């Protein structure tokens, strides 16, 4: 995201393009419905028939995998920028930390002004930490990445254990402790279970209301939103380190033999898809009750995400064909991933929030996906059209100019500095 056109690695752009498109498959629910609907179909938006089928397909194939793939690619791109800064006798630390500082600023602005689900501020903080591993070899990066995913699994496993403790605690003989446990359990139900009608109405009123009301609410929740970095930080850092290892090993540059990509794709999907399918079946058999949702989507799903991310990366690289029309459009969307990510938030919040069309909470889960397809089409059309005239996407250009404290040439006919 910070290299010139001549320096691009096409395979990296293609995988990033699929990730930025795929992440909307899950984010669309967070844009359009009360929070709990993202993780539990019984919360809102329909949990039978085609709505249930859409949830299950997303759970098995996409949920967490596209976010993980995005983190994977962020780590690889970050390392590429660091390596190229060193090759040009620039200060890798100055280049890297300037980029992360401005990314954090973009993320906070995105979170407060547009959408609560921002990941940019988290990537900036964790990317700063990942810098300490820039000189590690492939084996060390893989080992550290897997250990961090293991740490995340332990953190997530605490959640269902905590729910069990709270369920037992509501019967505590001490009325104060019982009330405290009941209040904590209610918060979990509102975020992962079936929220109360009052909670649903509160979310609907908020998101169908004014822009200023939403900004004020997000400002009040800012500390809580930023604390999410602590909760998911180990997992995200693990994926970034694995992405750095994938770049170092030649995987993401397309240097592996096709047989190796095929083998690792089969290994990744062979572990991940059956594992997720079993979790999906278990969720249905338990009727998506709170403890099952917390256990399946957080604790049990975590170790399966790594093989699924690996499978997706290998599949995309196998299918990528230089010179193909669709492949070039996807790669262009990947080159403009930062712009496309922020533009998606602008478009989706305008569609669903009260200061726009006000569709928040009005569509079923399945009915959201024609909107996803339309947004995909827009990204695939406008990204190559923009890049045919300009060196960078508009937000990539702004980020690069701010990080370097110098306006960068935008048009392809403009001369590069130096």
mmCIF file of C-alpha atoms in Angstrom:
data_model
loop_
_atom_site.group_PDB
_atom_site.id
_atom_site.type_symbol
_atom_site.label_atom_id
_atom_site.label_comp_id
_atom_site.label_asym_id
_atom_site.label_seq_id
_atom_site.Cartn_x
_atom_site.Cartn_y
_atom_site.Cartn_z
ATOM 1 C CA UNK A 1 0.000 0.000 0.000
ATOM 2 C CA UNK A 2 2.992 2.269 0.068
ATOM 3 C CA UNK A 3 4.981 1.178 -2.959
ATOM 4 C CA UNK A 4 5.132 2.510 -6.482
ATOM 5 C CA UNK A 5 3.459 0.717 -9.328
ATOM 6 C CA UNK A 6 6.771 -0.624 -10.571
ATOM 7 C CA UNK A 7 7.429 -2.144 -7.152
ATOM 8 C CA UNK A 8 4.101 -3.956 -6.825
ATOM 9 C CA UNK A 9 3.893 -7.681 -6.194
ATOM 10 C CA UNK A 10 0.827 -8.735 -8.149
ATOM 11 C CA UNK A 11 0.072 -11.853 -6.119
ATOM 12 C CA UNK A 12 -0.006 -9.795 -2.917
ATOM 13 C CA UNK A 13 -2.481 -7.358 -4.466
ATOM 14 C CA UNK A 14 -4.714 -10.206 -5.646
ATOM 15 C CA UNK A 15 -4.933 -11.877 -2.242
ATOM 16 C CA UNK A 16 -5.508 -8.491 -0.593
ATOM 17 C CA UNK A 17 -8.237 -7.758 -3.127
ATOM 18 C CA UNK A 18 -10.095 -10.954 -2.268
ATOM 19 C CA UNK A 19 -9.717 -10.136 1.433
ATOM 20 C CA UNK A 20 -11.104 -6.605 1.133
ATOM 21 C CA UNK A 21 -14.044 -7.919 -0.898
ATOM 22 C CA UNK A 22 -14.610 -10.904 1.366
ATOM 23 C CA UNK A 23 -14.555 -8.969 4.628
ATOM 24 C CA UNK A 24 -17.809 -7.255 3.598
ATOM 25 C CA UNK A 25 -19.572 -10.632 3.648
ATOM 26 C CA UNK A 26 -19.517 -10.447 7.435
ATOM 27 C CA UNK A 27 -19.271 -6.694 8.010
ATOM 28 C CA UNK A 28 -22.545 -6.117 6.140
ATOM 29 C CA UNK A 29 -24.401 -7.621 9.116
ATOM 30 C CA UNK A 30 -22.598 -5.274 11.517
ATOM 31 C CA UNK A 31 -23.511 -2.306 9.311
ATOM 32 C CA UNK A 32 -27.164 -3.272 8.934
ATOM 33 C CA UNK A 33 -28.316 -4.927 12.173
ATOM 34 C CA UNK A 34 -27.995 -4.816 15.972
ATOM 35 C CA UNK A 35 -24.566 -5.967 17.165
ATOM 36 C CA UNK A 36 -25.520 -9.442 18.405
ATOM 37 C CA UNK A 37 -26.802 -10.449 14.947
ATOM 38 C CA UNK A 38 -23.203 -10.672 13.727
ATOM 39 C CA UNK A 39 -22.468 -13.638 15.948
ATOM 40 C CA UNK A 40 -25.934 -15.118 16.629
ATOM 41 C CA UNK A 41 -28.627 -15.461 13.940
ATOM 42 C CA UNK A 42 -31.371 -15.716 16.560
ATOM 43 C CA UNK A 43 -30.566 -12.208 17.735
ATOM 44 C CA UNK A 44 -31.971 -10.488 14.643
ATOM 45 C CA UNK A 45 -32.459 -10.810 10.899
ATOM 46 C CA UNK A 46 -33.900 -14.321 10.639
ATOM 47 C CA UNK A 47 -32.591 -17.729 11.685
ATOM 48 C CA UNK A 48 -34.590 -20.096 9.505
ATOM 49 C CA UNK A 49 -34.566 -21.149 5.860
ATOM 50 C CA UNK A 50 -32.337 -19.129 3.586
ATOM 51 C CA UNK A 51 -31.365 -16.744 6.392
ATOM 52 C CA UNK A 52 -30.005 -19.652 8.435
ATOM 53 C CA UNK A 53 -28.264 -21.082 5.354
ATOM 54 C CA UNK A 54 -26.536 -17.740 4.721
ATOM 55 C CA UNK A 55 -25.357 -17.577 8.336
ATOM 56 C CA UNK A 56 -23.985 -21.135 8.256
ATOM 57 C CA UNK A 57 -22.160 -20.712 4.935
ATOM 58 C CA UNK A 58 -20.557 -17.523 6.218
ATOM 59 C CA UNK A 59 -19.661 -19.180 9.520
ATOM 60 C CA UNK A 60 -17.962 -22.143 7.852
ATOM 61 C CA UNK A 61 -16.199 -20.382 4.969
ATOM 62 C CA UNK A 62 -15.778 -16.674 5.719
ATOM 63 C CA UNK A 63 -16.338 -15.579 9.324
ATOM 64 C CA UNK A 64 -12.951 -14.690 10.824
ATOM 65 C CA UNK A 65 -11.149 -16.060 7.774
ATOM 66 C CA UNK A 66 -11.383 -12.871 5.673
ATOM 67 C CA UNK A 67 -10.459 -10.743 8.690
ATOM 68 C CA UNK A 68 -7.544 -13.098 9.332
ATOM 69 C CA UNK A 69 -6.508 -12.977 5.672
ATOM 70 C CA UNK A 70 -6.624 -9.167 5.813
ATOM 71 C CA UNK A 71 -4.349 -9.241 8.894
ATOM 72 C CA UNK A 72 -2.102 -11.781 7.139
ATOM 73 C CA UNK A 73 -1.706 -9.422 4.175
ATOM 74 C CA UNK A 74 -1.213 -6.403 6.412
ATOM 75 C CA UNK A 75 1.779 -8.105 8.047
ATOM 76 C CA UNK A 76 3.268 -9.013 4.673
ATOM 77 C CA UNK A 77 2.775 -5.519 3.225
ATOM 78 C CA UNK A 78 4.200 -3.924 6.357
ATOM 79 C CA UNK A 79 7.341 -6.043 6.096
ATOM 80 C CA UNK A 80 7.665 -5.194 2.401
ATOM 81 C CA UNK A 81 7.606 -1.470 3.189
ATOM 82 C CA UNK A 82 10.208 -1.929 5.947
ATOM 83 C CA UNK A 83 12.507 -3.954 3.684
ATOM 84 C CA UNK A 84 12.253 -1.461 0.845
ATOM 85 C CA UNK A 85 12.914 1.483 3.136
ATOM 86 C CA UNK A 86 16.109 -0.235 4.292
ATOM 87 C CA UNK A 87 17.101 -0.985 0.674
ATOM 88 C CA UNK A 88 16.770 2.731 -0.168
ATOM 89 C CA UNK A 89 18.910 3.744 2.843
ATOM 90 C CA UNK A 90 15.872 5.312 4.501
ATOM 91 C CA UNK A 91 15.160 4.782 8.190
ATOM 92 C CA UNK A 92 12.832 1.760 8.409
ATOM 93 C CA UNK A 93 11.751 2.813 11.901
ATOM 94 C CA UNK A 94 10.869 6.343 10.831
ATOM 95 C CA UNK A 95 8.960 5.159 7.764
ATOM 96 C CA UNK A 96 7.128 2.438 9.655
ATOM 97 C CA UNK A 97 6.132 4.346 12.768
ATOM 98 C CA UNK A 98 5.058 7.400 10.789
ATOM 99 C CA UNK A 99 2.749 5.150 8.778
ATOM 100 C CA UNK A 100 1.364 3.490 11.920
ATOM 101 C CA UNK A 101 0.814 6.824 13.671
ATOM 102 C CA UNK A 102 -1.217 8.192 10.784
ATOM 103 C CA UNK A 103 -3.056 4.888 10.379
ATOM 104 C CA UNK A 104 -4.080 5.144 14.037
ATOM 105 C CA UNK A 105 -5.371 8.675 13.399
ATOM 106 C CA UNK A 106 -7.349 7.466 10.361
ATOM 107 C CA UNK A 107 -8.742 4.624 12.462
ATOM 108 C CA UNK A 108 -9.935 6.874 15.283
ATOM 109 C CA UNK A 109 -11.576 9.225 12.773
ATOM 110 C CA UNK A 110 -13.220 6.249 11.040
ATOM 111 C CA UNK A 111 -14.451 4.858 14.356
ATOM 112 C CA UNK A 112 -15.903 8.116 15.646
ATOM 113 C CA UNK A 113 -17.244 9.633 12.442
ATOM 114 C CA UNK A 114 -18.395 6.575 10.471
ATOM 115 C CA UNK A 115 -18.550 3.139 12.043
ATOM 116 C CA UNK A 116 -17.916 1.434 15.374
ATOM 117 C CA UNK A 117 -16.317 -1.636 13.715
ATOM 118 C CA UNK A 118 -13.032 0.045 12.714
ATOM 119 C CA UNK A 119 -9.928 -2.196 12.605
ATOM 120 C CA UNK A 120 -7.393 0.418 11.471
ATOM 121 C CA UNK A 121 -6.554 1.738 14.931
ATOM 122 C CA UNK A 122 -6.004 -1.849 16.083
ATOM 123 C CA UNK A 123 -3.755 -2.606 13.104
ATOM 124 C CA UNK A 124 -1.708 0.513 13.814
ATOM 125 C CA UNK A 125 -1.029 -0.454 17.444
ATOM 126 C CA UNK A 126 -0.333 -4.110 16.676
ATOM 127 C CA UNK A 127 1.670 -3.220 13.573
ATOM 128 C CA UNK A 128 3.943 -1.109 15.775
ATOM 129 C CA UNK A 129 4.551 -4.177 17.954
ATOM 130 C CA UNK A 130 5.105 -6.417 14.921
ATOM 131 C CA UNK A 131 8.030 -4.184 13.905
ATOM 132 C CA UNK A 132 10.127 -5.870 16.610
ATOM 133 C CA UNK A 133 9.979 -9.107 14.578
ATOM 134 C CA UNK A 134 11.070 -7.585 11.261
ATOM 135 C CA UNK A 135 14.434 -9.398 11.215
ATOM 136 C CA UNK A 136 13.151 -12.803 12.319
ATOM 137 C CA UNK A 137 13.437 -15.779 9.987
ATOM 138 C CA UNK A 138 10.554 -17.784 8.572
ATOM 139 C CA UNK A 139 10.670 -20.509 11.232
ATOM 140 C CA UNK A 140 10.788 -17.993 14.082
ATOM 141 C CA UNK A 141 7.910 -15.970 12.619
ATOM 142 C CA UNK A 142 5.756 -19.079 12.187
ATOM 143 C CA UNK A 143 6.534 -20.280 15.713
ATOM 144 C CA UNK A 144 5.759 -16.905 17.282
ATOM 145 C CA UNK A 145 2.618 -16.533 15.202
ATOM 146 C CA UNK A 146 1.249 -19.916 16.240
ATOM 147 C CA UNK A 147 2.121 -19.303 19.896
ATOM 148 C CA UNK A 148 0.207 -16.019 19.781
ATOM 149 C CA UNK A 149 -2.826 -17.739 18.248
ATOM 150 C CA UNK A 150 -2.554 -20.257 21.099
ATOM 151 C CA UNK A 151 -2.556 -17.391 23.597
ATOM 152 C CA UNK A 152 -5.654 -15.970 21.903
ATOM 153 C CA UNK A 153 -7.342 -19.370 22.198
ATOM 154 C CA UNK A 154 -6.701 -19.364 25.949
ATOM 155 C CA UNK A 155 -8.097 -15.821 26.249
ATOM 156 C CA UNK A 156 -11.220 -16.722 24.278
ATOM 157 C CA UNK A 157 -11.698 -19.934 26.274
ATOM 158 C CA UNK A 158 -12.177 -17.810 29.391
ATOM 159 C CA UNK A 159 -15.397 -16.426 27.924
ATOM 160 C CA UNK A 160 -17.564 -19.574 28.094
ATOM 161 C CA UNK A 161 -16.060 -20.361 31.484
ATOM 162 C CA UNK A 162 -17.058 -16.892 32.644
ATOM 163 C CA UNK A 163 -20.595 -17.400 31.340
ATOM 164 C CA UNK A 164 -20.861 -20.655 33.280
ATOM 165 C CA UNK A 165 -19.673 -18.866 36.422
ATOM 166 C CA UNK A 166 -22.199 -16.057 35.938
ATOM 167 C CA UNK A 167 -25.046 -18.518 35.319
ATOM 168 C CA UNK A 168 -24.191 -20.215 38.595
ATOM 169 C CA UNK A 169 -23.641 -16.866 40.320
ATOM 170 C CA UNK A 170 -27.174 -15.564 39.780
ATOM 171 C CA UNK A 171 -28.204 -18.029 42.491
ATOM 172 C CA UNK A 172 -25.641 -16.678 44.959
ATOM 173 C CA UNK A 173 -27.136 -16.324 48.465
ATOM 174 C CA UNK A 174 -25.678 -12.816 48.633
ATOM 175 C CA UNK A 175 -28.260 -10.604 46.828
ATOM 176 C CA UNK A 176 -25.605 -8.076 45.808
ATOM 177 C CA UNK A 177 -23.397 -10.710 44.178
ATOM 178 C CA UNK A 178 -26.404 -12.351 42.533
ATOM 179 C CA UNK A 179 -27.470 -9.004 41.073
ATOM 180 C CA UNK A 180 -23.940 -8.288 39.835
ATOM 181 C CA UNK A 181 -23.758 -11.676 38.099
ATOM 182 C CA UNK A 182 -27.204 -11.184 36.583
ATOM 183 C CA UNK A 183 -26.173 -7.783 35.197
ATOM 184 C CA UNK A 184 -22.950 -9.198 33.693
ATOM 185 C CA UNK A 185 -24.848 -12.141 32.215
ATOM 186 C CA UNK A 186 -27.389 -9.735 30.701
ATOM 187 C CA UNK A 187 -24.562 -7.865 28.963
ATOM 188 C CA UNK A 188 -23.325 -11.136 27.421
ATOM 189 C CA UNK A 189 -26.848 -12.035 26.301
ATOM 190 C CA UNK A 190 -27.265 -8.629 24.655
ATOM 191 C CA UNK A 191 -23.969 -9.016 22.772
ATOM 192 C CA UNK A 192 -23.914 -12.744 21.895
ATOM 193 C CA UNK A 193 -27.309 -14.213 22.714
ATOM 194 C CA UNK A 194 -30.859 -13.025 22.066
ATOM 195 C CA UNK A 195 -31.022 -9.421 23.301
ATOM 196 C CA UNK A 196 -34.025 -8.118 25.165
ATOM 197 C CA UNK A 197 -36.659 -6.244 23.094
ATOM 198 C CA UNK A 198 -35.703 -3.070 24.963
ATOM 199 C CA UNK A 199 -32.043 -3.471 23.954
ATOM 200 C CA UNK A 200 -32.997 -4.081 20.316
ATOM 201 C CA UNK A 201 -35.227 -1.009 20.271
ATOM 202 C CA UNK A 202 -32.438 1.070 21.772
ATOM 203 C CA UNK A 203 -30.028 0.009 18.998
ATOM 204 C CA UNK A 204 -32.623 0.582 16.287
ATOM 205 C CA UNK A 205 -33.431 4.060 17.589
ATOM 206 C CA UNK A 206 -29.754 4.980 17.845
ATOM 207 C CA UNK A 207 -28.818 3.917 14.325
ATOM 208 C CA UNK A 208 -31.965 5.322 12.756
ATOM 209 C CA UNK A 209 -31.309 8.633 14.491
ATOM 210 C CA UNK A 210 -28.991 11.530 13.731
ATOM 211 C CA UNK A 211 -25.328 11.456 12.799
ATOM 212 C CA UNK A 212 -24.484 13.644 15.790
ATOM 213 C CA UNK A 213 -26.226 11.188 18.103
ATOM 214 C CA UNK A 214 -24.167 8.317 16.723
ATOM 215 C CA UNK A 215 -20.913 10.271 17.061
ATOM 216 C CA UNK A 216 -21.763 11.174 20.672
ATOM 217 C CA UNK A 217 -22.533 7.516 21.429
ATOM 218 C CA UNK A 218 -19.297 6.283 19.863
ATOM 219 C CA UNK A 219 -17.338 8.929 21.760
ATOM 220 C CA UNK A 220 -18.851 7.647 24.995
ATOM 221 C CA UNK A 221 -17.880 4.087 24.027
ATOM 222 C CA UNK A 222 -14.378 4.997 22.793
ATOM 223 C CA UNK A 223 -12.486 3.497 25.742
ATOM 224 C CA UNK A 224 -14.448 0.268 25.422
ATOM 225 C CA UNK A 225 -13.861 0.178 21.644
ATOM 226 C CA UNK A 226 -10.116 0.698 22.010
ATOM 227 C CA UNK A 227 -9.910 -2.005 24.690
ATOM 228 C CA UNK A 228 -10.881 -4.531 22.004
ATOM 229 C CA UNK A 229 -7.229 -4.350 20.898
ATOM 230 C CA UNK A 230 -6.245 -5.994 24.179
ATOM 231 C CA UNK A 231 -8.823 -8.753 23.696
ATOM 232 C CA UNK A 232 -8.040 -9.686 20.084
ATOM 233 C CA UNK A 233 -4.487 -8.340 19.929
ATOM 234 C CA UNK A 234 -2.668 -11.649 20.341
ATOM 235 C CA UNK A 235 -4.644 -13.277 17.523
ATOM 236 C CA UNK A 236 -4.191 -10.320 15.162
ATOM 237 C CA UNK A 237 -0.463 -10.092 15.878
ATOM 238 C CA UNK A 238 -0.174 -13.824 15.284
ATOM 239 C CA UNK A 239 -1.758 -13.477 11.843
ATOM 240 C CA UNK A 240 0.521 -10.547 10.978
ATOM 241 C CA UNK A 241 3.617 -12.566 11.871
ATOM 242 C CA UNK A 242 2.363 -15.507 9.822
ATOM 243 C CA UNK A 243 1.841 -13.101 6.907
ATOM 244 C CA UNK A 244 5.405 -11.860 7.319
ATOM 245 C CA UNK A 245 6.579 -15.482 7.240
ATOM 246 C CA UNK A 246 4.500 -16.101 4.104
ATOM 247 C CA UNK A 247 6.232 -13.184 2.387
ATOM 248 C CA UNK A 248 9.703 -14.287 3.509
ATOM 249 C CA UNK A 249 9.079 -17.868 2.364
ATOM 250 C CA UNK A 250 7.982 -16.822 -1.116
ATOM 251 C CA UNK A 251 4.447 -18.091 -0.641
ATOM 252 C CA UNK A 252 2.747 -14.721 -1.181
ATOM 253 C CA UNK A 253 5.025 -13.747 -4.054
ATOM 254 C CA UNK A 254 3.935 -16.788 -6.064
ATOM 255 C CA UNK A 255 7.370 -18.431 -5.793
ATOM 256 C CA UNK A 256 6.135 -21.823 -4.563
ATOM 257 C CA UNK A 257 5.588 -24.672 -7.039
ATOM 258 C CA UNK A 258 1.910 -25.242 -7.852
ATOM 259 C CA UNK A 259 2.032 -28.664 -6.209
ATOM 260 C CA UNK A 260 3.031 -27.057 -2.916
ATOM 261 C CA UNK A 261 0.131 -24.582 -3.075
ATOM 262 C CA UNK A 262 -2.241 -27.468 -3.848
ATOM 263 C CA UNK A 263 -0.920 -29.525 -0.952
ATOM 264 C CA UNK A 264 -1.251 -26.766 1.622
ATOM 265 C CA UNK A 265 -4.662 -25.756 0.296
ATOM 266 C CA UNK A 266 -5.894 -29.316 0.787
ATOM 267 C CA UNK A 267 -4.335 -29.489 4.250
ATOM 268 C CA UNK A 268 -5.837 -26.148 5.291
ATOM 269 C CA UNK A 269 -9.338 -26.772 3.987
ATOM 270 C CA UNK A 270 -9.169 -30.448 4.938
ATOM 271 C CA UNK A 271 -8.745 -29.454 8.587
ATOM 272 C CA UNK A 272 -10.764 -26.257 8.652
ATOM 273 C CA UNK A 273 -13.938 -26.984 6.687
ATOM 274 C CA UNK A 274 -14.895 -30.253 8.466
ATOM 275 C CA UNK A 275 -14.048 -28.657 11.813
ATOM 276 C CA UNK A 276 -16.230 -25.626 11.174
ATOM 277 C CA UNK A 277 -19.001 -27.797 9.737
ATOM 278 C CA UNK A 278 -19.082 -29.804 12.976
ATOM 279 C CA UNK A 279 -19.240 -26.586 15.003
ATOM 280 C CA UNK A 280 -22.085 -25.323 12.788
ATOM 281 C CA UNK A 281 -24.028 -28.544 13.288
ATOM 282 C CA UNK A 282 -23.486 -28.318 17.043
ATOM 283 C CA UNK A 283 -24.717 -24.709 17.104
ATOM 284 C CA UNK A 284 -27.900 -25.702 15.274
ATOM 285 C CA UNK A 285 -28.472 -28.674 17.605
ATOM 286 C CA UNK A 286 -28.098 -26.326 20.618
ATOM 287 C CA UNK A 287 -30.431 -23.776 19.014
ATOM 288 C CA UNK A 288 -27.742 -21.077 19.260
ATOM 289 C CA UNK A 289 -28.007 -20.764 23.033
ATOM 290 C CA UNK A 290 -25.537 -18.371 24.628
ATOM 291 C CA UNK A 291 -22.967 -20.828 25.991
ATOM 292 C CA UNK A 292 -22.822 -22.780 22.720
ATOM 293 C CA UNK A 293 -22.344 -19.591 20.688
ATOM 294 C CA UNK A 294 -19.528 -18.361 22.937
ATOM 295 C CA UNK A 295 -17.820 -21.753 22.905
ATOM 296 C CA UNK A 296 -18.137 -22.464 19.186
ATOM 297 C CA UNK A 297 -17.445 -19.016 17.740
ATOM 298 C CA UNK A 298 -14.686 -17.963 20.134
ATOM 299 C CA UNK A 299 -12.931 -20.885 21.814
ATOM 300 C CA UNK A 300 -13.337 -23.807 19.400
ATOM 301 C CA UNK A 301 -13.153 -21.784 16.179
ATOM 302 C CA UNK A 302 -9.833 -20.067 16.929
ATOM 303 C CA UNK A 303 -7.419 -22.949 16.215
ATOM 304 C CA UNK A 304 -9.307 -23.726 12.987
ATOM 305 C CA UNK A 305 -8.869 -20.231 11.542
ATOM 306 C CA UNK A 306 -5.163 -20.597 10.762
ATOM 307 C CA UNK A 307 -5.573 -23.612 8.434
ATOM 308 C CA UNK A 308 -8.579 -21.933 6.804
ATOM 309 C CA UNK A 309 -6.588 -18.727 6.160
ATOM 310 C CA UNK A 310 -3.777 -20.830 4.709
ATOM 311 C CA UNK A 311 -6.246 -22.695 2.506
ATOM 312 C CA UNK A 312 -7.789 -19.471 1.220
ATOM 313 C CA UNK A 313 -4.415 -17.884 0.473
ATOM 314 C CA UNK A 314 -3.235 -20.934 -1.472
ATOM 315 C CA UNK A 315 -6.521 -21.218 -3.392
ATOM 316 C CA UNK A 316 -6.430 -17.550 -4.428
ATOM 317 C CA UNK A 317 -2.812 -17.829 -5.578
ATOM 318 C CA UNK A 318 -3.622 -20.981 -7.548
ATOM 319 C CA UNK A 319 -6.551 -19.310 -9.299
ATOM 320 C CA UNK A 320 -4.760 -16.011 -9.971
ATOM 321 C CA UNK A 321 -3.880 -15.689 -13.623
ATOM 322 C CA UNK A 322 -1.747 -12.779 -14.884
ATOM 323 C CA UNK A 323 -3.540 -10.906 -17.647
ATOM 324 C CA UNK A 324 -7.013 -12.154 -16.760
ATOM 325 C CA UNK A 325 -9.653 -9.434 -16.727
ATOM 326 C CA UNK A 326 -11.260 -10.398 -13.410
ATOM 327 C CA UNK A 327 -7.886 -11.073 -11.791
ATOM 328 C CA UNK A 328 -6.636 -7.622 -12.785
ATOM 329 C CA UNK A 329 -9.751 -6.003 -11.326
ATOM 330 C CA UNK A 330 -9.362 -7.899 -8.057
ATOM 331 C CA UNK A 331 -5.676 -6.927 -7.892
ATOM 332 C CA UNK A 332 -6.640 -3.280 -8.492
ATOM 333 C CA UNK A 333 -9.136 -3.510 -5.620
ATOM 334 C CA UNK A 334 -6.295 -4.889 -3.507
ATOM 335 C CA UNK A 335 -3.958 -2.044 -4.466
ATOM 336 C CA UNK A 336 -6.672 0.315 -3.229
ATOM 337 C CA UNK A 337 -7.631 -1.765 -0.183
ATOM 338 C CA UNK A 338 -7.357 1.184 2.218
ATOM 339 C CA UNK A 339 -9.575 3.372 0.041
ATOM 340 C CA UNK A 340 -12.025 0.562 -0.645
ATOM 341 C CA UNK A 341 -12.288 -0.300 3.055
ATOM 342 C CA UNK A 342 -13.103 3.297 4.028
ATOM 343 C CA UNK A 343 -15.360 3.861 1.011
ATOM 344 C CA UNK A 344 -17.331 0.765 1.938
ATOM 345 C CA UNK A 345 -17.980 2.263 5.377
ATOM 346 C CA UNK A 346 -19.109 5.545 3.818
ATOM 347 C CA UNK A 347 -21.498 3.799 1.421
ATOM 348 C CA UNK A 348 -22.891 1.255 3.887
ATOM 349 C CA UNK A 349 -23.508 3.694 6.713
ATOM 350 C CA UNK A 350 -25.221 6.033 4.251
ATOM 351 C CA UNK A 351 -27.487 3.194 3.170
ATOM 352 C CA UNK A 352 -28.347 1.898 6.630
ATOM 353 C CA UNK A 353 -28.101 4.771 9.114
ATOM 354 C CA UNK A 354 -30.769 7.334 9.836
ATOM 355 C CA UNK A 355 -28.901 10.250 8.236
ATOM 356 C CA UNK A 356 -28.973 8.310 4.943
ATOM 357 C CA UNK A 357 -31.611 5.900 3.657
ATOM 358 C CA UNK A 358 -32.371 4.605 7.163
ATOM 359 C CA UNK A 359 -32.523 0.904 6.246
ATOM 360 C CA UNK A 360 -30.971 -0.190 9.550
ATOM 361 C CA UNK A 361 -32.755 -3.279 10.855
ATOM 362 C CA UNK A 362 -35.232 -3.419 7.962
ATOM 363 C CA UNK A 363 -33.744 -6.258 5.852
ATOM 364 C CA UNK A 364 -33.402 -9.948 6.560
ATOM 365 C CA UNK A 365 -29.939 -11.524 6.624
ATOM 366 C CA UNK A 366 -30.223 -12.994 3.117
ATOM 367 C CA UNK A 367 -31.594 -9.742 1.695
ATOM 368 C CA UNK A 368 -28.334 -7.971 2.574
ATOM 369 C CA UNK A 369 -26.271 -9.832 -0.010
ATOM 370 C CA UNK A 370 -27.529 -8.154 -3.197
ATOM 371 C CA UNK A 371 -26.098 -4.989 -1.604
ATOM 372 C CA UNK A 372 -22.789 -6.804 -1.066
ATOM 373 C CA UNK A 373 -22.726 -7.867 -4.726
ATOM 374 C CA UNK A 374 -23.453 -4.314 -5.845
ATOM 375 C CA UNK A 375 -20.623 -2.964 -3.680
ATOM 376 C CA UNK A 376 -18.263 -5.612 -5.037
ATOM 377 C CA UNK A 377 -19.204 -4.602 -8.572
ATOM 378 C CA UNK A 378 -18.550 -0.954 -7.783
ATOM 379 C CA UNK A 379 -15.100 -1.718 -6.324
ATOM 380 C CA UNK A 380 -14.154 -3.910 -9.279
ATOM 381 C CA UNK A 381 -15.231 -1.215 -11.725
ATOM 382 C CA UNK A 382 -13.843 1.877 -10.113
ATOM 383 C CA UNK A 383 -10.509 0.540 -8.811
ATOM 384 C CA UNK A 384 -8.907 -0.246 -12.208
ATOM 385 C CA UNK A 385 -10.478 2.872 -13.733
ATOM 386 C CA UNK A 386 -8.914 5.060 -11.027
ATOM 387 C CA UNK A 387 -5.527 3.337 -11.198
ATOM 388 C CA UNK A 388 -5.387 3.718 -14.961
ATOM 389 C CA UNK A 389 -4.926 7.461 -14.321
ATOM 390 C CA UNK A 390 -3.432 7.694 -10.851
ATOM 391 C CA UNK A 391 -0.551 6.070 -8.975
ATOM 392 C CA UNK A 392 -2.465 5.481 -5.751
ATOM 393 C CA UNK A 393 -5.988 5.308 -4.397
ATOM 394 C CA UNK A 394 -7.062 8.625 -2.841
ATOM 395 C CA UNK A 395 -6.713 7.489 0.768
ATOM 396 C CA UNK A 396 -3.451 5.643 -0.007
ATOM 397 C CA UNK A 397 -2.135 8.895 -1.463
ATOM 398 C CA UNK A 398 -3.225 10.879 1.592
ATOM 399 C CA UNK A 399 -1.722 8.319 3.993
ATOM 400 C CA UNK A 400 1.568 8.239 2.072
ATOM 401 C CA UNK A 401 1.780 12.045 1.840
ATOM 402 C CA UNK A 402 1.102 12.524 5.549
ATOM 403 C CA UNK A 403 3.550 9.803 6.601
ATOM 404 C CA UNK A 404 6.301 11.302 4.421
ATOM 405 C CA UNK A 405 5.352 14.948 5.230
ATOM 406 C CA UNK A 406 5.444 15.663 1.500
ATOM 407 C CA UNK A 407 2.740 15.679 -1.140
ATOM 408 C CA UNK A 408 3.252 12.641 -3.323
ATOM 409 C CA UNK A 409 2.752 12.716 -7.108
ATOM 410 C CA UNK A 410 -0.742 11.485 -7.869
ATOM 411 C CA UNK A 411 -1.100 11.385 -11.627
ATOM 412 C CA UNK A 412 0.882 8.776 -13.519
ATOM 413 C CA UNK A 413 2.382 11.480 -15.710
ATOM 414 C CA UNK A 414 3.824 13.291 -12.691
ATOM 415 C CA UNK A 415 7.491 12.904 -11.846
ATOM 416 C CA UNK A 416 8.458 11.034 -8.711
ATOM 417 C CA UNK A 417 10.426 12.949 -6.022
ATOM 418 C CA UNK A 418 14.174 12.536 -6.426
#
